[in-house]
Coordinates of N, CA and C in Angstrom, one line a residue:
M1 N 42.2 -238.5 68.5 CA 41.3 -237.4 68.9 C 41.5 -236.9 70.3
K2 N 41.9 -237.9 71.2 CA 42.2 -237.5 72.5 C 43.3 -236.5 72.6
S3 N 44.4 -236.7 71.8 CA 45.5 -235.8 71.9 C 45.2 -234.4 71.3
I4 N 44.2 -234.4 70.4 CA 43.8 -233.1 69.8 C 43.1 -232.3 71.0
K5 N 42.3 -233.0 71.8 CA 41.7 -232.3 72.9 C 42.7 -231.8 73.9
I6 N 43.8 -232.6 74.1 CA 44.9 -232.2 75.0 C 45.5 -230.9 74.5
I7 N 45.8 -230.8 73.2 CA 46.3 -229.6 72.6 C 45.4 -228.4 72.8
C8 N 44.2 -228.6 72.5 CA 43.2 -227.6 72.6 C 43.1 -227.1 74.1
N9 N 43.1 -228.1 75.0 CA 43.0 -227.7 76.4 C 44.3 -227.0 76.8
L10 N 45.5 -227.3 76.3 CA 46.7 -226.6 76.6 C 46.6 -225.1 76.2
I11 N 46.2 -225.0 74.9 CA 46.1 -223.6 74.4 C 45.0 -222.8 75.2
L12 N 43.9 -223.4 75.4 CA 42.9 -222.8 76.2 C 43.4 -222.5 77.6
L13 N 44.0 -223.4 78.2 CA 44.5 -223.3 79.6 C 45.5 -222.1 79.7
F14 N 46.4 -222.0 78.8 CA 47.4 -220.9 78.8 C 46.7 -219.6 78.5
S15 N 45.7 -219.6 77.6 CA 45.0 -218.3 77.3 C 44.2 -217.9 78.5
I16 N 43.6 -218.8 79.2 CA 42.8 -218.5 80.3 C 43.7 -218.1 81.5
Q17 N 44.8 -218.8 81.7 CA 45.7 -218.5 82.7 C 46.2 -217.0 82.6
S18 N 46.4 -216.6 81.4 CA 46.8 -215.2 81.2 C 45.7 -214.2 81.6
M19 N 44.5 -214.6 81.2 CA 43.4 -213.7 81.6 C 43.1 -213.7 83.1
V20 N 43.2 -214.8 83.7 CA 43.1 -214.9 85.2 C 44.2 -214.1 85.9
A21 N 45.4 -214.2 85.4 CA 46.5 -213.5 86.0 C 46.2 -212.0 85.9
Q22 N 45.6 -211.6 84.8 CA 45.3 -210.2 84.6 C 44.1 -209.7 85.4
F23 N 43.0 -210.4 85.4 CA 41.8 -210.0 86.0 C 41.4 -210.6 87.3
G24 N 42.1 -211.7 87.6 CA 41.7 -212.6 88.7 C 41.9 -211.9 90.1
Q25 N 42.9 -211.0 90.2 CA 43.1 -210.4 91.5 C 42.0 -209.4 91.9
G26 N 41.5 -208.7 90.9 CA 40.4 -207.8 91.2 C 40.7 -206.7 92.2
G27 N 42.0 -206.4 92.4 CA 42.3 -205.4 93.3 C 42.5 -205.9 94.7
M28 N 42.4 -207.2 94.9 CA 42.5 -207.8 96.3 C 44.0 -207.7 96.8
G29 N 44.9 -207.7 95.9 CA 46.3 -207.7 96.4 C 46.8 -206.3 96.7
N30 N 46.0 -205.4 97.2 CA 46.4 -204.1 97.4 C 46.7 -203.8 98.8
G31 N 46.7 -204.8 99.7 CA 47.1 -204.5 101.1 C 46.0 -204.0 101.9
M32 N 44.7 -204.2 101.5 CA 43.6 -203.6 102.2 C 43.4 -204.3 103.5
G33 N 43.6 -205.6 103.6 CA 43.3 -206.3 104.8 C 44.5 -206.3 105.8
M34 N 45.6 -206.7 105.4 CA 46.7 -207.0 106.3 C 47.6 -205.8 106.5
G35 N 47.8 -205.0 105.5 CA 48.7 -203.9 105.6 C 48.0 -202.6 106.0
N36 N 47.9 -202.4 107.3 CA 47.1 -201.2 107.7 C 48.0 -200.1 108.1
G37 N 49.2 -200.1 107.7 CA 50.1 -199.0 108.0 C 50.8 -199.1 109.3
M38 N 50.5 -200.1 110.1 CA 51.1 -200.3 111.4 C 52.4 -201.1 111.3
G39 N 52.7 -201.6 110.2 CA 53.9 -202.4 110.0 C 53.5 -203.9 110.2
N40 N 54.3 -204.8 109.8 CA 54.0 -206.2 109.8 C 55.0 -207.0 110.5
G41 N 55.9 -206.3 111.3 CA 56.9 -207.1 112.0 C 58.1 -207.5 111.2
M42 N 58.1 -207.3 109.9 CA 59.2 -207.7 109.1 C 59.9 -206.6 108.5
G43 N 59.5 -205.3 108.7 CA 60.1 -204.2 108.2 C 59.7 -204.0 106.7
G44 N 59.9 -202.8 106.2 CA 59.5 -202.6 104.8 C 58.1 -202.1 104.7
N45 N 57.6 -202.1 103.5 CA 56.3 -201.6 103.2 C 55.3 -202.8 103.2
P46 N 54.4 -202.8 104.1 CA 53.5 -204.0 104.2 C 52.6 -204.1 102.9
N47 N 52.2 -203.0 102.4 CA 51.4 -203.0 101.2 C 52.1 -203.7 100.0
M48 N 53.4 -203.4 99.9 CA 54.2 -203.9 98.8 C 54.3 -205.4 99.0
Q49 N 54.5 -205.9 100.2 CA 54.7 -207.3 100.5 C 53.4 -208.0 100.2
N50 N 52.3 -207.4 100.5 CA 51.0 -208.1 100.2 C 50.8 -208.2 98.7
Q51 N 51.2 -207.2 97.9 CA 51.0 -207.3 96.5 C 51.9 -208.4 95.9
Q52 N 53.1 -208.6 96.4 CA 54.0 -209.6 96.0 C 53.5 -211.0 96.4
R53 N 52.9 -211.1 97.5 CA 52.4 -212.3 98.0 C 51.2 -212.8 97.1
Y54 N 50.4 -212.0 96.7 CA 49.2 -212.3 95.9 C 49.3 -212.3 94.4
K55 N 50.5 -211.9 93.9 CA 50.7 -211.8 92.5 C 50.9 -213.2 91.9
P56 N 50.0 -213.6 91.0 CA 50.2 -214.9 90.4 C 51.4 -214.9 89.4
K57 N 52.0 -216.1 89.4 CA 53.2 -216.2 88.5 C 52.7 -216.8 87.2
E58 N 53.0 -216.0 86.1 CA 52.6 -216.4 84.8 C 53.7 -217.3 84.2
P59 N 53.2 -218.3 83.5 CA 54.2 -219.2 82.9 C 55.1 -218.5 81.9
A60 N 56.3 -218.9 81.7 CA 57.2 -218.3 80.7 C 56.7 -218.6 79.3
I61 N 56.8 -217.6 78.5 CA 56.3 -217.8 77.1 C 56.9 -219.0 76.4
E62 N 58.2 -219.1 76.7 CA 59.0 -220.2 76.1 C 58.4 -221.6 76.5
E63 N 58.0 -221.7 77.7 CA 57.4 -223.0 78.2 C 56.1 -223.3 77.5
T64 N 55.3 -222.3 77.4 CA 54.0 -222.4 76.7 C 54.2 -222.8 75.3
V65 N 55.1 -222.1 74.6 CA 55.3 -222.3 73.2 C 55.8 -223.8 73.0
K66 N 56.8 -224.2 73.8 CA 57.3 -225.5 73.7 C 56.2 -226.6 73.9
K67 N 55.3 -226.4 74.9 CA 54.3 -227.4 75.1 C 53.3 -227.5 73.9
V68 N 53.0 -226.3 73.4 CA 52.0 -226.3 72.3 C 52.7 -226.9 71.0
T69 N 53.9 -226.5 70.7 CA 54.6 -227.0 69.5 C 54.9 -228.5 69.7
D70 N 55.2 -229.0 70.9 CA 55.4 -230.4 71.1 C 54.1 -231.2 70.8
Q71 N 53.0 -230.7 71.2 CA 51.7 -231.3 71.0 C 51.4 -231.3 69.5
L72 N 51.6 -230.2 68.8 CA 51.3 -230.1 67.4 C 52.3 -231.0 66.6
N73 N 53.5 -231.1 67.1 CA 54.5 -232.0 66.4 C 54.0 -233.5 66.5
Q74 N 53.5 -233.8 67.7 CA 53.0 -235.2 67.9 C 51.8 -235.5 66.9
Q75 N 51.0 -234.5 66.8 CA 49.8 -234.7 65.9 C 50.1 -234.6 64.4
L76 N 50.9 -233.6 64.1 CA 51.1 -233.3 62.7 C 52.4 -233.8 62.1
K77 N 53.3 -234.3 62.9 CA 54.6 -234.8 62.4 C 55.3 -233.7 61.6
L78 N 55.6 -232.6 62.3 CA 56.2 -231.4 61.8 C 57.7 -231.7 61.5
D79 N 58.2 -231.0 60.5 CA 59.7 -231.0 60.3 C 60.3 -229.9 61.1
E80 N 61.6 -229.9 61.1 CA 62.3 -228.9 62.0 C 62.0 -227.4 61.6
L81 N 61.9 -227.2 60.3 CA 61.6 -225.8 59.9 C 60.2 -225.4 60.3
Q82 N 59.3 -226.3 60.2 CA 57.9 -226.0 60.6 C 57.9 -225.8 62.1
I83 N 58.6 -226.5 62.9 CA 58.6 -226.3 64.3 C 59.1 -225.0 64.7
I84 N 60.2 -224.6 64.0 CA 60.8 -223.2 64.3 C 59.8 -222.1 63.9
A85 N 59.3 -222.2 62.7 CA 58.4 -221.2 62.2 C 57.1 -221.1 63.1
I86 N 56.5 -222.2 63.4 CA 55.3 -222.3 64.2 C 55.6 -221.8 65.6
S87 N 56.8 -222.1 66.2 CA 57.2 -221.6 67.5 C 57.2 -220.0 67.4
N88 N 57.8 -219.5 66.4 CA 57.9 -218.0 66.3 C 56.5 -217.4 66.2
I89 N 55.6 -218.0 65.4 CA 54.2 -217.5 65.3 C 53.5 -217.6 66.6
I90 N 53.6 -218.7 67.3 CA 52.9 -218.8 68.6 C 53.5 -217.8 69.6
T91 N 54.8 -217.6 69.6 CA 55.4 -216.6 70.5 C 54.9 -215.2 70.3
E92 N 54.9 -214.9 69.0 CA 54.3 -213.5 68.6 C 52.9 -213.4 69.1
N93 N 52.1 -214.5 68.9 CA 50.7 -214.5 69.2 C 50.5 -214.3 70.7
I94 N 51.3 -215.0 71.5 CA 51.1 -214.9 73.0 C 51.5 -213.5 73.5
K95 N 52.6 -212.9 72.9 CA 52.9 -211.5 73.2 C 51.8 -210.5 72.9
K96 N 51.2 -210.7 71.8 CA 50.1 -209.8 71.4 C 48.9 -210.0 72.4
Q97 N 48.6 -211.3 72.7 CA 47.5 -211.5 73.6 C 47.8 -210.9 75.0
N98 N 49.0 -211.1 75.5 CA 49.3 -210.5 76.8 C 49.2 -209.0 76.7
A99 N 49.6 -208.3 75.6 CA 49.6 -206.9 75.5 C 48.1 -206.4 75.6
I100 N 47.2 -207.2 74.9 CA 45.8 -206.8 74.9 C 45.2 -207.0 76.3
L101 N 45.6 -208.1 77.0 CA 45.0 -208.3 78.3 C 45.5 -207.3 79.3
K102 N 46.7 -206.7 79.1 CA 47.3 -205.8 80.1 C 46.8 -204.4 79.9
K103 N 46.4 -204.0 78.7 CA 46.0 -202.7 78.4 C 44.7 -202.3 79.2
E104 N 44.7 -201.1 79.7 CA 43.6 -200.8 80.7 C 42.4 -200.2 79.9
E105 N 42.6 -199.6 78.8 CA 41.4 -199.0 78.1 C 40.7 -200.1 77.3
G106 N 39.4 -199.9 77.0 CA 38.6 -200.8 76.3 C 37.9 -201.8 77.2
G107 N 36.8 -202.2 76.8 CA 36.0 -203.2 77.6 C 36.4 -204.6 77.3
N108 N 35.9 -205.5 78.1 CA 36.2 -206.9 78.0 C 35.8 -207.5 76.7
E109 N 34.6 -207.1 76.2 CA 34.1 -207.6 74.9 C 35.0 -207.2 73.8
E110 N 35.5 -206.0 73.8 CA 36.5 -205.5 72.8 C 37.7 -206.3 72.9
K111 N 38.2 -206.6 74.1 CA 39.4 -207.4 74.2 C 39.2 -208.8 73.7
V112 N 38.1 -209.4 74.0 CA 37.8 -210.7 73.5 C 37.8 -210.8 72.0
N113 N 37.2 -209.8 71.4 CA 37.2 -209.7 69.9 C 38.6 -209.6 69.3
E114 N 39.4 -208.8 70.0 CA 40.8 -208.6 69.5 C 41.5 -210.0 69.7
L115 N 41.3 -210.7 70.8 CA 42.0 -211.9 71.0 C 41.5 -213.0 70.0
K116 N 40.2 -213.0 69.6 CA 39.8 -213.9 68.6 C 40.4 -213.6 67.2
A117 N 40.6 -212.3 66.9 CA 41.2 -211.9 65.6 C 42.6 -212.4 65.6
I118 N 43.3 -212.2 66.7 CA 44.7 -212.6 66.8 C 44.8 -214.2 66.6
S119 N 43.9 -214.9 67.2 CA 43.9 -216.3 67.2 C 43.6 -216.8 65.7
E120 N 42.7 -216.2 65.1 CA 42.4 -216.5 63.7 C 43.5 -216.3 62.8
K121 N 44.2 -215.1 62.9 CA 45.4 -214.8 62.1 C 46.5 -215.8 62.4
M122 N 46.7 -216.2 63.6 CA 47.7 -217.2 63.9 C 47.4 -218.5 63.2
N123 N 46.1 -219.0 63.2 CA 45.7 -220.2 62.6 C 46.0 -220.1 61.1
L124 N 45.7 -219.0 60.5 CA 46.0 -218.8 59.0 C 47.5 -218.8 58.7
D125 N 48.3 -218.2 59.6 CA 49.7 -218.2 59.4 C 50.3 -219.6 59.5
I126 N 49.8 -220.4 60.5 CA 50.3 -221.7 60.7 C 49.9 -222.6 59.5
M127 N 48.6 -222.4 59.0 CA 48.1 -223.2 57.9 C 49.0 -223.1 56.6
I128 N 49.6 -221.9 56.4 CA 50.4 -221.6 55.3 C 51.6 -222.6 55.3
L129 N 52.1 -222.9 56.5 CA 53.3 -223.7 56.6 C 53.1 -225.2 56.5
L130 N 51.9 -225.6 56.5 CA 51.6 -227.1 56.6 C 51.3 -227.7 55.2
S131 N 51.6 -229.0 55.1 CA 51.2 -229.8 53.9 C 49.7 -230.0 53.9
K132 N 49.3 -230.6 52.8 CA 47.8 -230.8 52.6 C 47.3 -231.7 53.7
D133 N 47.9 -232.8 54.0 CA 47.5 -233.7 55.1 C 47.5 -233.0 56.5
Q134 N 48.6 -232.3 56.7 CA 48.7 -231.6 58.0 C 47.6 -230.5 58.1
K135 N 47.3 -229.9 57.0 CA 46.2 -228.8 57.1 C 44.9 -229.4 57.5
E136 N 44.6 -230.6 57.0 CA 43.3 -231.3 57.4 C 43.3 -231.6 58.8
K137 N 44.4 -232.1 59.4 CA 44.4 -232.4 60.8 C 44.4 -231.1 61.6
Y138 N 45.1 -230.1 61.2 CA 45.1 -228.9 61.9 C 43.8 -228.2 62.0
K139 N 43.0 -228.3 60.9 CA 41.7 -227.7 60.9 C 40.8 -228.3 62.0
I140 N 40.9 -229.6 62.2 CA 40.2 -230.3 63.2 C 40.6 -229.8 64.6
I141 N 41.9 -229.7 64.8 CA 42.5 -229.2 66.0 C 42.0 -227.8 66.3
A142 N 42.0 -227.0 65.3 CA 41.6 -225.6 65.5 C 40.1 -225.5 65.8
E143 N 39.3 -226.3 65.1 CA 37.8 -226.3 65.4 C 37.5 -226.8 66.8
D144 N 38.2 -227.8 67.2 CA 38.0 -228.3 68.6 C 38.3 -227.2 69.6
A145 N 39.5 -226.5 69.4 CA 39.9 -225.5 70.3 C 38.8 -224.4 70.3
K146 N 38.3 -224.0 69.2 CA 37.3 -223.0 69.1 C 36.0 -223.4 69.9
K147 N 35.6 -224.6 69.7 CA 34.4 -225.1 70.4 C 34.6 -225.1 71.9
Q148 N 35.8 -225.5 72.3 CA 36.1 -225.5 73.8 C 36.1 -224.1 74.3
Q149 N 36.7 -223.1 73.6 CA 36.7 -221.7 74.0 C 35.3 -221.2 74.1
E150 N 34.5 -221.5 73.2 CA 33.1 -221.0 73.2 C 32.3 -221.6 74.4
A151 N 32.6 -222.9 74.6 CA 31.9 -223.6 75.7 C 32.4 -223.0 77.0
Y152 N 33.7 -222.7 77.2 CA 34.2 -222.1 78.4 C 33.6 -220.7 78.6
S153 N 33.5 -219.9 77.5 CA 33.0 -218.5 77.7 C 31.6 -218.5 78.0
R154 N 30.8 -219.5 77.5 CA 29.4 -219.6 77.9 C 29.2 -220.0 79.4
R155 N 30.1 -220.9 79.9 CA 30.0 -221.3 81.3 C 30.3 -220.1 82.2
N156 N 31.2 -219.2 81.8 CA 31.6 -218.1 82.7 C 30.9 -216.8 82.5
R157 N 29.8 -216.9 81.9 CA 29.0 -215.6 81.7 C 28.1 -215.4 82.9

Protein backbone atom coordinates (compact mmCIF):
# COMPACT_ATOMS: atom_id res chain seq x y z
CA MET A 1 0.00 0.00 0.00
CA LYS A 2 2.92 2.31 0.71
CA SER A 3 4.29 1.88 -2.80
CA ILE A 4 0.86 2.66 -4.25
CA LYS A 5 1.00 5.96 -2.44
CA ILE A 6 4.46 6.56 -3.87
CA ILE A 7 3.14 5.97 -7.40
CA CYS A 8 0.22 8.29 -6.81
CA ASN A 9 2.50 10.91 -5.33
CA LEU A 10 4.81 10.70 -8.34
CA ILE A 11 1.94 11.13 -10.78
CA LEU A 12 0.54 13.97 -8.69
CA LEU A 13 3.97 15.56 -8.30
CA PHE A 14 4.66 15.62 -12.01
CA SER A 15 1.19 16.89 -12.80
CA ILE A 16 1.51 19.63 -10.20
CA GLN A 17 5.03 20.47 -11.31
CA SER A 18 3.75 21.07 -14.83
CA MET A 19 1.01 23.33 -13.50
CA VAL A 20 3.45 25.25 -11.28
CA ALA A 21 5.84 25.63 -14.17
CA GLN A 22 3.02 27.12 -16.22
CA PHE A 23 1.30 29.30 -13.66
CA GLY A 24 3.85 29.67 -10.87
CA GLN A 25 5.77 32.58 -12.34
CA GLY A 26 2.74 34.86 -12.50
CA GLY A 27 4.61 37.30 -14.70
CA MET A 28 7.39 37.84 -12.16
CA GLY A 29 10.10 36.76 -14.57
CA ASN A 30 9.53 39.72 -16.85
CA GLY A 31 12.44 41.85 -15.70
CA MET A 32 10.34 44.32 -13.74
CA GLY A 33 12.68 44.58 -10.79
CA MET A 34 16.24 44.18 -11.97
CA GLY A 35 16.15 44.97 -15.67
CA ASN A 36 15.37 48.66 -15.76
CA GLY A 37 16.86 49.35 -19.15
CA MET A 38 20.12 50.63 -17.68
CA GLY A 39 22.03 47.47 -18.46
CA ASN A 40 23.27 44.94 -15.99
CA GLY A 41 27.00 45.05 -16.51
CA MET A 42 26.99 41.81 -18.47
CA GLY A 43 25.86 43.12 -21.84
CA GLY A 44 22.83 41.92 -23.71
CA ASN A 45 19.20 42.37 -22.87
CA PRO A 46 18.64 42.46 -19.10
CA ASN A 47 14.98 41.56 -19.43
CA MET A 48 15.80 38.42 -21.37
CA GLN A 49 18.40 37.38 -18.82
CA ASN A 50 15.88 37.79 -16.00
CA GLN A 51 13.36 35.62 -17.82
CA GLN A 52 15.94 32.90 -18.28
CA ARG A 53 17.00 33.13 -14.66
CA TYR A 54 13.46 32.64 -13.33
CA LYS A 55 12.22 30.09 -15.83
CA PRO A 56 11.65 26.75 -14.05
CA LYS A 57 13.09 23.66 -15.65
CA GLU A 58 10.45 21.08 -16.48
CA PRO A 59 11.45 17.44 -16.16
CA ALA A 60 11.88 15.58 -19.43
CA ILE A 61 8.80 13.62 -20.41
CA GLU A 62 10.92 10.49 -20.79
CA GLU A 63 12.12 10.76 -17.18
CA THR A 64 8.60 11.12 -15.87
CA VAL A 65 7.32 8.22 -17.96
CA LYS A 66 10.19 6.00 -16.81
CA LYS A 67 9.54 6.75 -13.14
CA VAL A 68 5.82 6.09 -13.42
CA THR A 69 6.18 2.91 -15.46
CA ASP A 70 8.88 1.62 -13.10
CA GLN A 71 6.54 2.14 -10.15
CA LEU A 72 3.65 0.47 -12.00
CA ASN A 73 5.92 -2.40 -12.99
CA GLN A 74 6.90 -2.95 -9.35
CA GLN A 75 3.26 -3.01 -8.28
CA LEU A 76 1.67 -4.85 -11.18
CA LYS A 77 4.53 -7.06 -12.46
CA LEU A 78 4.11 -5.92 -16.06
CA ASP A 79 5.51 -7.80 -19.03
CA GLU A 80 7.66 -6.06 -21.66
CA LEU A 81 4.79 -5.40 -24.08
CA GLN A 82 2.70 -3.87 -21.30
CA ILE A 83 5.60 -1.64 -20.26
CA ILE A 84 6.04 -0.37 -23.82
CA ALA A 85 2.32 0.19 -24.40
CA ILE A 86 1.78 1.88 -21.03
CA SER A 87 4.84 4.07 -21.60
CA ASN A 88 3.35 5.22 -24.90
CA ILE A 89 -0.02 5.94 -23.26
CA ILE A 90 1.56 7.95 -20.44
CA THR A 91 3.78 9.88 -22.88
CA GLU A 92 0.75 10.83 -24.96
CA ASN A 93 -1.13 11.79 -21.81
CA ILE A 94 1.65 14.07 -20.54
CA LYS A 95 1.91 15.80 -23.92
CA LYS A 96 -1.85 16.45 -23.93
CA GLN A 97 -1.72 17.76 -20.35
CA ASN A 98 1.15 20.10 -21.19
CA ALA A 99 -0.71 21.41 -24.24
CA ILE A 100 -3.77 22.18 -22.09
CA LEU A 101 -1.69 23.91 -19.42
CA LYS A 102 0.11 26.04 -22.00
CA LYS A 103 -2.92 27.25 -23.91
CA GLU A 104 -3.93 30.77 -22.97
CA GLU A 105 -7.65 30.70 -23.66
CA GLY A 106 -10.09 29.15 -21.22
CA GLY A 107 -10.31 29.41 -17.48
CA ASN A 108 -8.60 27.28 -14.88
CA GLU A 109 -11.77 25.33 -14.12
CA GLU A 110 -12.12 24.41 -17.79
CA LYS A 111 -8.49 23.28 -17.88
CA VAL A 112 -8.95 21.19 -14.73
CA ASN A 113 -11.96 19.46 -16.29
CA GLU A 114 -9.98 18.74 -19.46
CA LEU A 115 -7.09 17.36 -17.41
CA LYS A 116 -9.46 15.09 -15.48
CA ALA A 117 -10.96 13.79 -18.73
CA ILE A 118 -7.50 13.01 -20.12
CA SER A 119 -6.54 11.23 -16.91
CA GLU A 120 -9.71 9.12 -16.94
CA LYS A 121 -9.13 8.14 -20.57
CA MET A 122 -5.55 7.22 -19.75
CA ASN A 123 -6.74 4.97 -16.93
CA LEU A 124 -9.21 3.24 -19.26
CA ASP A 125 -6.53 2.76 -21.92
CA ILE A 126 -4.16 1.24 -19.37
CA MET A 127 -6.88 -1.02 -17.93
CA ILE A 128 -7.40 -2.60 -21.37
CA LEU A 129 -3.80 -3.82 -21.31
CA LEU A 130 -3.90 -5.44 -17.88
CA SER A 131 -4.80 -8.92 -16.67
CA LYS A 132 -7.65 -9.46 -14.21
CA ASP A 133 -5.35 -9.40 -11.16
CA GLN A 134 -3.46 -6.38 -12.45
CA LYS A 135 -6.74 -4.53 -13.07
CA GLU A 136 -7.78 -4.97 -9.44
CA LYS A 137 -4.47 -3.58 -8.20
CA TYR A 138 -4.52 -0.74 -10.74
CA LYS A 139 -8.02 0.31 -9.67
CA ILE A 140 -6.72 0.77 -6.14
CA ILE A 141 -3.74 2.77 -7.41
CA ALA A 142 -5.98 4.98 -9.56
CA GLU A 143 -8.47 5.58 -6.73
CA ASP A 144 -5.70 6.56 -4.33
CA ALA A 145 -4.28 8.96 -6.92
CA LYS A 146 -7.70 10.50 -7.45
CA LYS A 147 -8.20 10.97 -3.70
CA GLN A 148 -4.80 12.61 -3.36
CA GLN A 149 -5.51 14.96 -6.26
CA GLU A 150 -8.85 15.96 -4.73
CA ALA A 151 -7.23 16.52 -1.34
CA TYR A 152 -4.50 18.62 -2.96
CA SER A 153 -7.01 20.72 -4.92
CA ARG A 154 -9.06 21.32 -1.74
CA ARG A 155 -5.95 22.50 0.13
CA ASN A 156 -5.04 24.98 -2.61
CA ARG A 157 -8.40 26.67 -3.01
